[in-house]
Structures are given as structure tokens and as C-alpha cells.
Amino acid sequence: MPSPVRVPAVLGLPLLVLLTAAPAASAADGWSLAPAGGSRPSFYAEGASGTVLQDTVSVTNRSGRPVTVRLGGRGVRAVFAKSRVRVPARTRADVPFTVSASGDRSGEIVARDQDGRTATVPLRLRAGGPQLSALTVERVAVHADRITYELVNRGTTTLVPTLAVHADGLLGQVLDRAPRTLPVRLAPGRRLRLTEPWRDHPALDAVDVRLTVTAPGGAKGSAAASARFVPWGGVAGAAGAVTAGGALLLVRLRRHRRSPPEEAPEHPRAEVESTGAVT
């Protein structure tokens, strides 16, 4: 069995060495691609789910002129110490890269030169260790027309979550959405911010909203938030009318008390300041 990829200490820069012996490689017109350090025909990575693993790929240039290649992953997400590498003539470049053990899958390490020619090396990724499904619902907040929240995968398996939404107001239930599958795939350790629309919320009420999220494997998370819906425009208008009426009555009372019988009556004036929303 090929040697497993090991956990990196530091992802260093590419190492350039003069050619001595040819590695087992996939040829591409003057240059080739292969796993570093021996005659391995492919890469094999194994580790506990969520572990970051490291290996090294070699780009061998046997031609008499420099070649520049871009490195990438196909079917797997690979992060290279340097994704664009210039390899001088008759030189080999060893480039470290990392992958995450997020499930059993197969892919390729791909190199493409400036002329569009490519070379590939197969990569087999296996996630060992116990399979654990776990998630949490966090940072729930109720806004004017939506509910925002975050999902966090606390387990070792990729999750396809299902969401149910329930809300109670002062007079009873105001929202009850049956569980439905969300159009997302949540990898181990990933945090995702999502939005649930709620445009038909009550105009005037105090509500408690609860989100419940489940996923295959027994994963379940729940969180709640409270909010108050108040039609501030209507409240401000009503408050302004009450304020104006009160001010007018006060001015009239003061005029009646201060005006002597022989003086000409003053014309009352009421000034009302609108302060907007009442809190």
C-alpha cells in the first residue's frame, strides 16, 4: 500500500533540484508530473476526518528551456505552497501541498503549462476514524423581513441539514414551517451563515422564534431568539396627535388663569414638536 500523506509542520516553498534520476511520472511533452520521493504511481492520503494532510508533487523538466506550470486539484481541494511554478531546464521542482480528510473520495493533482498541455497524477483520499454527525445552530436573529442564523458542523461527516421553524406570539402560534432540506452541504468544521425569509410576520406582537436543524446520523441542533414587532409609523402618528391635544389644552388653561378681566384676550398658540418613533 502506498505511504499515507503525513500531517505538515510547515508548508514550505518549492524545492528546485538538478535532475539525477527520473521519477515515475505522467509525461507531457518535455516535462512530467509525479509524486515526490520514490516511484509511487499515485498519491494516497489517509487520516481522521477533518485532519489536514501533506504530500509533495514533483514537476520534472527534461527539456532545454524553462517551463511554467500551474498546479491544482480536480475532485479534491488541494492547497499548494506555490500554485504557479517556473522550472528551469533540466531541473525538478518539488512542491508541497495539503488536502483535508473530509471523506472517502478520488481525484487528481493536475499541472498545466503555458501552452495548455496537462499532466495528472491520481489521488485517493480516505477519512479514517469514527464517523460522528453533530451540528449546532448559533447567532439566531430576527429582522424586519427575515431570520438569520449560523450552522456549524461539529462532527466528522459532511451534512445535508433539514430546517424547521416555529414561532409563538402573545396570542399563540404565528409561524410553523415543516422540516425541509436545505440546499447546502456542510463539511466538517465549516460554519455557514444562512437566511430564512419571513415577510408575513405579525404587525404588532412579541414573538419567540425557534429554529431546529437535523441531519442524517442523528445530528440535531436548536436555538431561539425573541423579537417585538411594532408599527412605529402608526404609533408615532397617534403619539403626535395626543401630544398636540395636550399642549393645546395646557395653553388654554394658562391663558384663563393669567388674563385679567380688563386686558384684551391673547390669541393662544400651540407649538408641537414631533419626535418620531415613541420608545
PDB file of C-alpha atoms in Angstrom:
ATOM      1  CA  MET A   1       0.000   0.000   0.000  1.00  0.00           C
ATOM      2  CA  PRO A   2       1.375   3.467  -0.832  1.00  0.00           C
ATOM      3  CA  SER A   3       2.615   5.557   2.067  1.00  0.00           C
ATOM      4  CA  PRO A   4      -0.045   7.780   3.645  1.00  0.00           C
ATOM      5  CA  VAL A   5       0.199  11.538   3.487  1.00  0.00           C
ATOM      6  CA  ARG A   6       1.562  12.982   6.710  1.00  0.00           C
ATOM      7  CA  VAL A   7       0.438  15.929   8.808  1.00  0.00           C
ATOM      8  CA  PRO A   8       2.510  19.006   7.875  1.00  0.00           C
ATOM      9  CA  ALA A   9       4.544  21.076  10.262  1.00  0.00           C
ATOM     10  CA  VAL A  10       5.214  23.909   7.795  1.00  0.00           C
ATOM     11  CA  LEU A  11       4.119  24.196   4.164  1.00  0.00           C
ATOM     12  CA  GLY A  12       7.408  25.330   2.656  1.00  0.00           C
ATOM     13  CA  LEU A  13       8.325  26.803  -0.714  1.00  0.00           C
ATOM     14  CA  PRO A  14       9.020  24.636  -3.795  1.00  0.00           C
ATOM     15  CA  LEU A  15      12.433  22.930  -3.799  1.00  0.00           C
ATOM     16  CA  LEU A  16      14.389  23.035  -7.073  1.00  0.00           C
ATOM     17  CA  VAL A  17      16.966  20.269  -7.669  1.00  0.00           C
ATOM     18  CA  LEU A  18      19.112  19.279 -10.628  1.00  0.00           C
ATOM     19  CA  LEU A  19      17.972  16.106 -12.361  1.00  0.00           C
ATOM     20  CA  THR A  20      19.618  12.912 -11.240  1.00  0.00           C
ATOM     21  CA  ALA A  21      17.109  10.107 -11.705  1.00  0.00           C
ATOM     22  CA  ALA A  22      13.708  10.228 -13.380  1.00  0.00           C
ATOM     23  CA  PRO A  23      10.680   9.734 -11.081  1.00  0.00           C
ATOM     24  CA  ALA A  24       7.738   7.634 -12.217  1.00  0.00           C
ATOM     25  CA  ALA A  25       5.639  10.338 -13.870  1.00  0.00           C
ATOM     26  CA  SER A  26       2.824  11.132 -16.221  1.00  0.00           C
ATOM     27  CA  ALA A  27       4.544  12.608 -19.286  1.00  0.00           C
ATOM     28  CA  ALA A  28       3.580  15.860 -21.044  1.00  0.00           C
ATOM     29  CA  ASP A  29       5.932  16.833 -23.907  1.00  0.00           C
ATOM     30  CA  GLY A  30       9.266  17.677 -22.275  1.00  0.00           C
ATOM     31  CA  TRP A  31       8.078  17.814 -18.678  1.00  0.00           C
ATOM     32  CA  SER A  32       6.331  15.384 -16.341  1.00  0.00           C
ATOM     33  CA  LEU A  33       4.446  15.196 -13.069  1.00  0.00           C
ATOM     34  CA  ALA A  34       4.752  12.589 -10.302  1.00  0.00           C
ATOM     35  CA  PRO A  35       4.638  12.079  -6.539  1.00  0.00           C
ATOM     36  CA  ALA A  36       7.936  13.087  -4.931  1.00  0.00           C
ATOM     37  CA  GLY A  37      10.245  10.723  -3.119  1.00  0.00           C
ATOM     38  CA  GLY A  38      10.163   7.417  -4.942  1.00  0.00           C
ATOM     39  CA  SER A  39       8.347   5.508  -7.656  1.00  0.00           C
ATOM     40  CA  ARG A  40       4.783   5.918  -6.410  1.00  0.00           C
ATOM     41  CA  PRO A  41       2.283   5.828  -9.279  1.00  0.00           C
ATOM     42  CA  SER A  42      -0.277   7.906  -7.347  1.00  0.00           C
ATOM     43  CA  PHE A  43      -0.980   9.783  -4.117  1.00  0.00           C
ATOM     44  CA  TYR A  44      -2.722   8.167  -1.169  1.00  0.00           C
ATOM     45  CA  ALA A  45      -3.918  10.190   1.834  1.00  0.00           C
ATOM     46  CA  GLU A  46      -5.466   8.747   4.972  1.00  0.00           C
ATOM     47  CA  GLY A  47      -6.298  10.320   8.322  1.00  0.00           C
ATOM     48  CA  ALA A  48      -9.012  11.154  10.808  1.00  0.00           C
ATOM     49  CA  SER A  49     -11.831  13.164   9.312  1.00  0.00           C
ATOM     50  CA  GLY A  50     -11.039  16.879   9.317  1.00  0.00           C
ATOM     51  CA  THR A  51      -7.263  16.322   9.545  1.00  0.00           C
ATOM     52  CA  VAL A  52      -5.061  18.404   7.233  1.00  0.00           C
ATOM     53  CA  LEU A  53      -2.576  16.136   5.432  1.00  0.00           C
ATOM     54  CA  GLN A  54       0.523  16.917   3.383  1.00  0.00           C
ATOM     55  CA  ASP A  55       2.447  15.421   0.466  1.00  0.00           C
ATOM     56  CA  THR A  56       4.764  16.715  -2.276  1.00  0.00           C
ATOM     57  CA  VAL A  57       4.426  16.685  -6.059  1.00  0.00           C
ATOM     58  CA  SER A  58       7.408  16.837  -8.437  1.00  0.00           C
ATOM     59  CA  VAL A  59       7.441  18.702 -11.751  1.00  0.00           C
ATOM     60  CA  THR A  60      10.361  17.421 -13.855  1.00  0.00           C
ATOM     61  CA  ASN A  61      11.580  19.486 -16.810  1.00  0.00           C
ATOM     62  CA  ARG A  62      13.877  17.458 -19.086  1.00  0.00           C
ATOM     63  CA  SER A  63      13.788  19.957 -21.932  1.00  0.00           C
ATOM     64  CA  GLY A  64      16.405  22.576 -22.770  1.00  0.00           C
ATOM     65  CA  ARG A  65      14.184  25.548 -21.926  1.00  0.00           C
ATOM     66  CA  PRO A  66      12.294  26.701 -18.828  1.00  0.00           C
ATOM     67  CA  VAL A  67       8.682  25.681 -18.368  1.00  0.00           C
ATOM     68  CA  THR A  68       5.989  27.310 -16.204  1.00  0.00           C
ATOM     69  CA  VAL A  69       3.100  25.208 -14.892  1.00  0.00           C
ATOM     70  CA  ARG A  70       0.034  25.871 -12.783  1.00  0.00           C
ATOM     71  CA  LEU A  71      -0.926  23.284 -10.176  1.00  0.00           C
ATOM     72  CA  GLY A  72      -4.418  22.436  -8.986  1.00  0.00           C
ATOM     73  CA  GLY A  73      -6.716  19.724  -7.724  1.00  0.00           C
ATOM     74  CA  ARG A  74      -9.533  18.021  -9.593  1.00  0.00           C
ATOM     75  CA  GLY A  75     -12.171  16.266  -7.492  1.00  0.00           C
ATOM     76  CA  VAL A  76     -10.338  17.248  -4.299  1.00  0.00           C
ATOM     77  CA  ARG A  77      -9.390  20.606  -2.802  1.00  0.00           C
ATOM     78  CA  ALA A  78      -5.601  20.865  -2.698  1.00  0.00           C
ATOM     79  CA  VAL A  79      -3.640  23.871  -1.406  1.00  0.00           C
ATOM     80  CA  PHE A  80      -0.127  24.234  -2.849  1.00  0.00           C
ATOM     81  CA  ALA A  81       2.893  26.048  -1.420  1.00  0.00           C
ATOM     82  CA  LYS A  82       3.011  27.757  -4.799  1.00  0.00           C
ATOM     83  CA  SER A  83       0.340  27.191  -7.433  1.00  0.00           C
ATOM     84  CA  ARG A  84       2.410  28.698 -10.279  1.00  0.00           C
ATOM     85  CA  VAL A  85       5.906  27.207 -10.622  1.00  0.00           C
ATOM     86  CA  ARG A  86       8.707  28.051 -13.076  1.00  0.00           C
ATOM     87  CA  VAL A  87      11.027  25.090 -13.600  1.00  0.00           C
ATOM     88  CA  PRO A  88      14.397  25.795 -15.300  1.00  0.00           C
ATOM     89  CA  ALA A  89      15.760  23.474 -17.985  1.00  0.00           C
ATOM     90  CA  ARG A  90      16.851  20.009 -16.787  1.00  0.00           C
ATOM     91  CA  THR A  91      15.578  20.721 -13.283  1.00  0.00           C
ATOM     92  CA  ARG A  92      12.943  19.269 -10.980  1.00  0.00           C
ATOM     93  CA  ALA A  93      10.672  21.313  -8.697  1.00  0.00           C
ATOM     94  CA  ASP A  94       9.246  19.653  -5.571  1.00  0.00           C
ATOM     95  CA  VAL A  95       6.075  21.442  -4.419  1.00  0.00           C
ATOM     96  CA  PRO A  96       4.394  20.628  -1.054  1.00  0.00           C
ATOM     97  CA  PHE A  97       0.596  20.639  -0.896  1.00  0.00           C
ATOM     98  CA  THR A  98      -2.109  19.886   1.640  1.00  0.00           C
ATOM     99  CA  VAL A  99      -5.515  18.217   1.458  1.00  0.00           C
ATOM    100  CA  SER A 100      -8.238  17.786   4.071  1.00  0.00           C
ATOM    101  CA  ALA A 101      -9.514  14.341   5.034  1.00  0.00           C
ATOM    102  CA  SER A 102     -13.207  15.196   4.732  1.00  0.00           C
ATOM    103  CA  GLY A 103     -14.436  11.880   3.338  1.00  0.00           C
ATOM    104  CA  ASP A 104     -13.534   8.988   1.058  1.00  0.00           C
ATOM    105  CA  ARG A 105     -13.008  10.285  -2.465  1.00  0.00           C
ATOM    106  CA  SER A 106     -10.812  10.088  -5.547  1.00  0.00           C
ATOM    107  CA  GLY A 107      -9.339  12.954  -7.526  1.00  0.00           C
ATOM    108  CA  GLU A 108      -6.252  14.148  -9.334  1.00  0.00           C
ATOM    109  CA  ILE A 109      -3.355  16.550  -8.979  1.00  0.00           C
ATOM    110  CA  VAL A 110      -3.221  18.490 -12.249  1.00  0.00           C
ATOM    111  CA  ALA A 111      -0.442  20.550 -13.862  1.00  0.00           C
ATOM    112  CA  ARG A 112      -0.943  22.743 -16.947  1.00  0.00           C
ATOM    113  CA  ASP A 113       1.826  24.573 -18.820  1.00  0.00           C
ATOM    114  CA  GLN A 114       1.735  27.870 -20.699  1.00  0.00           C
ATOM    115  CA  ASP A 115       0.842  26.062 -23.947  1.00  0.00           C
ATOM    116  CA  GLY A 116      -2.190  24.342 -22.445  1.00  0.00           C
ATOM    117  CA  ARG A 117      -0.618  20.874 -22.129  1.00  0.00           C
ATOM    118  CA  THR A 118      -1.540  18.993 -18.964  1.00  0.00           C
ATOM    119  CA  ALA A 119      -0.323  16.122 -16.824  1.00  0.00           C
ATOM    120  CA  THR A 120      -2.192  14.429 -13.983  1.00  0.00           C
ATOM    121  CA  VAL A 121      -1.500  12.104 -11.053  1.00  0.00           C
ATOM    122  CA  PRO A 122      -4.340  10.191  -9.336  1.00  0.00           C
ATOM    123  CA  LEU A 123      -5.034  10.952  -5.681  1.00  0.00           C
ATOM    124  CA  ARG A 124      -7.021   8.699  -3.347  1.00  0.00           C
ATOM    125  CA  LEU A 125      -8.307  10.256  -0.119  1.00  0.00           C
ATOM    126  CA  ARG A 126      -9.640   8.182   2.767  1.00  0.00           C
ATOM    127  CA  ALA A 127     -11.019   9.563   6.034  1.00  0.00           C
ATOM    128  CA  GLY A 128     -10.486   7.148   8.894  1.00  0.00           C
ATOM    129  CA  GLY A 129     -11.575   7.264  12.497  1.00  0.00           C
ATOM    130  CA  PRO A 130     -15.100   7.267  13.942  1.00  0.00           C
ATOM    131  CA  GLN A 131     -17.966   8.762  11.944  1.00  0.00           C
ATOM    132  CA  LEU A 132     -19.684  11.415  14.050  1.00  0.00           C
ATOM    133  CA  SER A 133     -22.639  13.564  12.977  1.00  0.00           C
ATOM    134  CA  ALA A 134     -23.019  16.712  15.081  1.00  0.00           C
ATOM    135  CA  LEU A 135     -24.051  20.310  14.476  1.00  0.00           C
ATOM    136  CA  THR A 136     -25.068  23.462  16.310  1.00  0.00           C
ATOM    137  CA  VAL A 137     -27.361  26.393  15.483  1.00  0.00           C
ATOM    138  CA  GLU A 138     -25.911  29.742  16.559  1.00  0.00           C
ATOM    139  CA  ARG A 139     -26.451  33.516  16.355  1.00  0.00           C
ATOM    140  CA  VAL A 140     -30.167  33.476  15.588  1.00  0.00           C
ATOM    141  CA  ALA A 141     -31.526  36.983  14.961  1.00  0.00           C
ATOM    142  CA  VAL A 142     -34.953  38.230  13.839  1.00  0.00           C
ATOM    143  CA  HIS A 143     -35.011  41.199  11.448  1.00  0.00           C
ATOM    144  CA  ALA A 144     -37.751  43.157   9.678  1.00  0.00           C
ATOM    145  CA  ASP A 145     -38.369  40.553   6.965  1.00  0.00           C
ATOM    146  CA  ARG A 146     -36.034  37.649   7.691  1.00  0.00           C
ATOM    147  CA  ILE A 147     -34.385  35.405  10.249  1.00  0.00           C
ATOM    148  CA  THR A 148     -30.614  34.967  10.129  1.00  0.00           C
ATOM    149  CA  TYR A 149     -28.642  32.170  11.753  1.00  0.00           C
ATOM    150  CA  GLU A 150     -25.418  30.178  11.509  1.00  0.00           C
ATOM    151  CA  LEU A 151     -24.894  26.424  11.225  1.00  0.00           C
ATOM    152  CA  VAL A 152     -21.661  24.814  12.432  1.00  0.00           C
ATOM    153  CA  ASN A 153     -20.653  21.232  11.625  1.00  0.00           C
ATOM    154  CA  ARG A 154     -19.171  19.909  14.875  1.00  0.00           C
ATOM    155  CA  GLY A 155     -18.770  16.329  13.615  1.00  0.00           C
ATOM    156  CA  THR A 156     -16.590  14.376  11.205  1.00  0.00           C
ATOM    157  CA  THR A 157     -19.027  13.826   8.335  1.00  0.00           C
ATOM    158  CA  THR A 158     -20.420  16.110   5.652  1.00  0.00           C
ATOM    159  CA  LEU A 159     -24.012  17.066   6.495  1.00  0.00           C
ATOM    160  CA  VAL A 160     -27.091  17.905   4.429  1.00  0.00           C
ATOM    161  CA  PRO A 161     -29.236  19.657   7.070  1.00  0.00           C
ATOM    162  CA  THR A 162     -33.018  19.929   7.408  1.00  0.00           C
ATOM    163  CA  LEU A 163     -34.612  23.055   8.936  1.00  0.00           C
ATOM    164  CA  ALA A 164     -37.897  23.552  10.834  1.00  0.00           C
ATOM    165  CA  VAL A 165     -39.067  26.991  12.047  1.00  0.00           C
ATOM    166  CA  HIS A 166     -41.612  27.709  14.787  1.00  0.00           C
ATOM    167  CA  ALA A 167     -42.703  30.997  16.377  1.00  0.00           C
ATOM    168  CA  ASP A 168     -45.190  31.842  19.144  1.00  0.00           C
ATOM    169  CA  GLY A 169     -46.706  35.268  19.803  1.00  0.00           C
ATOM    170  CA  LEU A 170     -48.707  36.675  22.705  1.00  0.00           C
ATOM    171  CA  LEU A 171     -51.890  35.043  21.446  1.00  0.00           C
ATOM    172  CA  GLY A 172     -50.423  31.764  20.252  1.00  0.00           C
ATOM    173  CA  GLN A 173     -48.623  30.291  17.262  1.00  0.00           C
ATOM    174  CA  VAL A 174     -47.743  32.702  14.422  1.00  0.00           C
ATOM    175  CA  LEU A 175     -45.320  30.578  12.348  1.00  0.00           C
ATOM    176  CA  ASP A 176     -44.926  26.836  11.839  1.00  0.00           C
ATOM    177  CA  ARG A 177     -42.782  25.688   8.908  1.00  0.00           C
ATOM    178  CA  ALA A 178     -42.430  21.950   8.455  1.00  0.00           C
ATOM    179  CA  PRO A 179     -38.919  20.464   8.176  1.00  0.00           C
ATOM    180  CA  ARG A 180     -37.361  20.884   4.729  1.00  0.00           C
ATOM    181  CA  THR A 181     -33.936  20.004   3.358  1.00  0.00           C
ATOM    182  CA  LEU A 182     -31.628  22.990   2.886  1.00  0.00           C
ATOM    183  CA  PRO A 183     -29.732  23.282  -0.435  1.00  0.00           C
ATOM    184  CA  VAL A 184     -26.312  23.160   1.243  1.00  0.00           C
ATOM    185  CA  ARG A 185     -23.592  20.621   2.057  1.00  0.00           C
ATOM    186  CA  LEU A 186     -21.820  21.389   5.316  1.00  0.00           C
ATOM    187  CA  ALA A 187     -18.283  19.962   5.526  1.00  0.00           C
ATOM    188  CA  PRO A 188     -16.723  19.060   8.912  1.00  0.00           C
ATOM    189  CA  GLY A 189     -15.650  22.167  10.798  1.00  0.00           C
ATOM    190  CA  ARG A 190     -17.407  24.538   8.419  1.00  0.00           C
ATOM    191  CA  ARG A 191     -19.539  27.482   9.603  1.00  0.00           C
ATOM    192  CA  LEU A 192     -22.286  28.750   7.283  1.00  0.00           C
ATOM    193  CA  ARG A 193     -24.463  31.877   7.646  1.00  0.00           C
ATOM    194  CA  LEU A 194     -27.986  31.444   6.273  1.00  0.00           C
ATOM    195  CA  THR A 195     -31.169  33.500   5.928  1.00  0.00           C
ATOM    196  CA  GLU A 196     -34.787  32.389   6.348  1.00  0.00           C
ATOM    197  CA  PRO A 197     -37.314  34.840   4.813  1.00  0.00           C
ATOM    198  CA  TRP A 198     -40.272  35.970   6.945  1.00  0.00           C
ATOM    199  CA  ARG A 199     -42.152  38.743   5.174  1.00  0.00           C
ATOM    200  CA  ASP A 200     -45.610  37.964   6.593  1.00  0.00           C
ATOM    201  CA  HIS A 201     -44.686  38.379  10.249  1.00  0.00           C
ATOM    202  CA  PRO A 202     -47.224  39.970  12.672  1.00  0.00           C
ATOM    203  CA  ALA A 203     -47.575  43.737  12.540  1.00  0.00           C
ATOM    204  CA  LEU A 204     -47.877  44.066  16.315  1.00  0.00           C
ATOM    205  CA  ASP A 205     -46.679  41.256  18.560  1.00  0.00           C
ATOM    206  CA  ALA A 206     -43.888  39.926  20.770  1.00  0.00           C
ATOM    207  CA  VAL A 207     -42.649  36.599  19.415  1.00  0.00           C
ATOM    208  CA  ASP A 208     -40.294  33.774  20.353  1.00  0.00           C
ATOM    209  CA  VAL A 209     -38.714  32.091  17.315  1.00  0.00           C
ATOM    210  CA  ARG A 210     -37.095  28.658  17.456  1.00  0.00           C
ATOM    211  CA  LEU A 211     -35.025  27.006  14.714  1.00  0.00           C
ATOM    212  CA  THR A 212     -34.496  23.235  14.787  1.00  0.00           C
ATOM    213  CA  VAL A 213     -31.962  21.651  12.431  1.00  0.00           C
ATOM    214  CA  THR A 214     -31.401  17.921  11.931  1.00  0.00           C
ATOM    215  CA  ALA A 215     -29.191  15.822   9.647  1.00  0.00           C
ATOM    216  CA  PRO A 216     -28.692  12.107   8.877  1.00  0.00           C
ATOM    217  CA  GLY A 217     -26.691  10.257  11.500  1.00  0.00           C
ATOM    218  CA  GLY A 218     -28.533  11.710  14.479  1.00  0.00           C
ATOM    219  CA  ALA A 219     -27.231  15.274  14.282  1.00  0.00           C
ATOM    220  CA  LYS A 220     -29.598  17.816  15.816  1.00  0.00           C
ATOM    221  CA  GLY A 221     -29.300  21.417  16.926  1.00  0.00           C
ATOM    222  CA  SER A 222     -31.749  24.064  18.112  1.00  0.00           C
ATOM    223  CA  ALA A 223     -31.637  27.736  19.062  1.00  0.00           C
ATOM    224  CA  ALA A 224     -34.129  30.536  19.730  1.00  0.00           C
ATOM    225  CA  ALA A 225     -34.446  34.311  19.638  1.00  0.00           C
ATOM    226  CA  SER A 226     -37.084  36.862  20.684  1.00  0.00           C
ATOM    227  CA  ALA A 227     -38.338  39.925  18.853  1.00  0.00           C
ATOM    228  CA  ARG A 228     -41.025  42.593  19.053  1.00  0.00           C
ATOM    229  CA  PHE A 229     -42.912  43.836  16.016  1.00  0.00           C
ATOM    230  CA  VAL A 230     -44.359  47.356  16.410  1.00  0.00           C
ATOM    231  CA  PRO A 231     -45.838  49.543  13.611  1.00  0.00           C
ATOM    232  CA  TRP A 232     -43.730  52.541  14.602  1.00  0.00           C
ATOM    233  CA  GLY A 233     -45.238  54.846  11.974  1.00  0.00           C
ATOM    234  CA  GLY A 234     -48.754  54.413  13.368  1.00  0.00           C
ATOM    235  CA  VAL A 235     -47.556  54.695  16.930  1.00  0.00           C
ATOM    236  CA  ALA A 236     -45.686  57.925  16.152  1.00  0.00           C
ATOM    237  CA  GLY A 237     -48.743  59.431  14.456  1.00  0.00           C
ATOM    238  CA  ALA A 238     -51.014  58.612  17.371  1.00  0.00           C
ATOM    239  CA  ALA A 239     -48.470  59.941  19.858  1.00  0.00           C
ATOM    240  CA  GLY A 240     -48.171  63.178  17.884  1.00  0.00           C
ATOM    241  CA  ALA A 241     -51.938  63.717  17.967  1.00  0.00           C
ATOM    242  CA  VAL A 242     -52.068  63.104  21.711  1.00  0.00           C
ATOM    243  CA  THR A 243     -49.126  65.486  22.268  1.00  0.00           C
ATOM    244  CA  ALA A 244     -50.753  68.248  20.182  1.00  0.00           C
ATOM    245  CA  GLY A 245     -54.047  67.913  22.018  1.00  0.00           C
ATOM    246  CA  GLY A 246     -52.352  68.020  25.400  1.00  0.00           C
ATOM    247  CA  ALA A 247     -50.287  71.063  24.503  1.00  0.00           C
ATOM    248  CA  LEU A 248     -53.321  72.978  23.258  1.00  0.00           C
ATOM    249  CA  LEU A 249     -55.260  72.219  26.440  1.00  0.00           C
ATOM    250  CA  LEU A 250     -52.340  73.357  28.606  1.00  0.00           C
ATOM    251  CA  VAL A 251     -52.024  76.691  26.797  1.00  0.00           C
ATOM    252  CA  ARG A 252     -55.733  77.384  27.187  1.00  0.00           C
ATOM    253  CA  LEU A 253     -55.621  76.673  30.941  1.00  0.00           C
ATOM    254  CA  ARG A 254     -52.676  79.023  31.432  1.00  0.00           C
ATOM    255  CA  ARG A 255     -54.392  81.779  29.419  1.00  0.00           C
ATOM    256  CA  HIS A 256     -57.536  81.518  31.534  1.00  0.00           C
ATOM    257  CA  ARG A 257     -55.566  81.829  34.789  1.00  0.00           C
ATOM    258  CA  ARG A 258     -53.293  84.757  33.791  1.00  0.00           C
ATOM    259  CA  SER A 259     -55.601  87.043  31.820  1.00  0.00           C
ATOM    260  CA  PRO A 260     -57.145  89.901  33.983  1.00  0.00           C
ATOM    261  CA  PRO A 261     -60.726  90.924  33.089  1.00  0.00           C
ATOM    262  CA  GLU A 262     -59.720  94.343  31.711  1.00  0.00           C
ATOM    263  CA  GLU A 263     -56.976  93.082  29.368  1.00  0.00           C
ATOM    264  CA  ALA A 264     -57.617  92.165  25.793  1.00  0.00           C
ATOM    265  CA  PRO A 265     -57.591  88.441  25.279  1.00  0.00           C
ATOM    266  CA  GLU A 266     -54.482  86.908  23.772  1.00  0.00           C
ATOM    267  CA  HIS A 267     -54.593  84.577  20.833  1.00  0.00           C
ATOM    268  CA  PRO A 268     -53.380  81.145  22.012  1.00  0.00           C
ATOM    269  CA  ARG A 269     -50.636  79.354  20.037  1.00  0.00           C
ATOM    270  CA  ALA A 270     -49.582  75.773  20.460  1.00  0.00           C
ATOM    271  CA  GLU A 271     -46.197  74.540  19.245  1.00  0.00           C
ATOM    272  CA  VAL A 272     -45.861  70.801  18.912  1.00  0.00           C
ATOM    273  CA  GLU A 273     -42.546  69.086  18.315  1.00  0.00           C
ATOM    274  CA  SER A 274     -42.713  65.772  16.534  1.00  0.00           C
ATOM    275  CA  THR A 275     -40.126  63.425  17.946  1.00  0.00           C
ATOM    276  CA  GLY A 276     -40.727  60.472  15.634  1.00  0.00           C
ATOM    277  CA  ALA A 277     -40.992  56.948  16.963  1.00  0.00           C
ATOM    278  CA  VAL A 278     -42.025  56.508  20.577  1.00  0.00           C
ATOM    279  CA  THR A 279     -39.919  54.085  22.576  1.00  0.00           C
TER     280      THR A 279
END
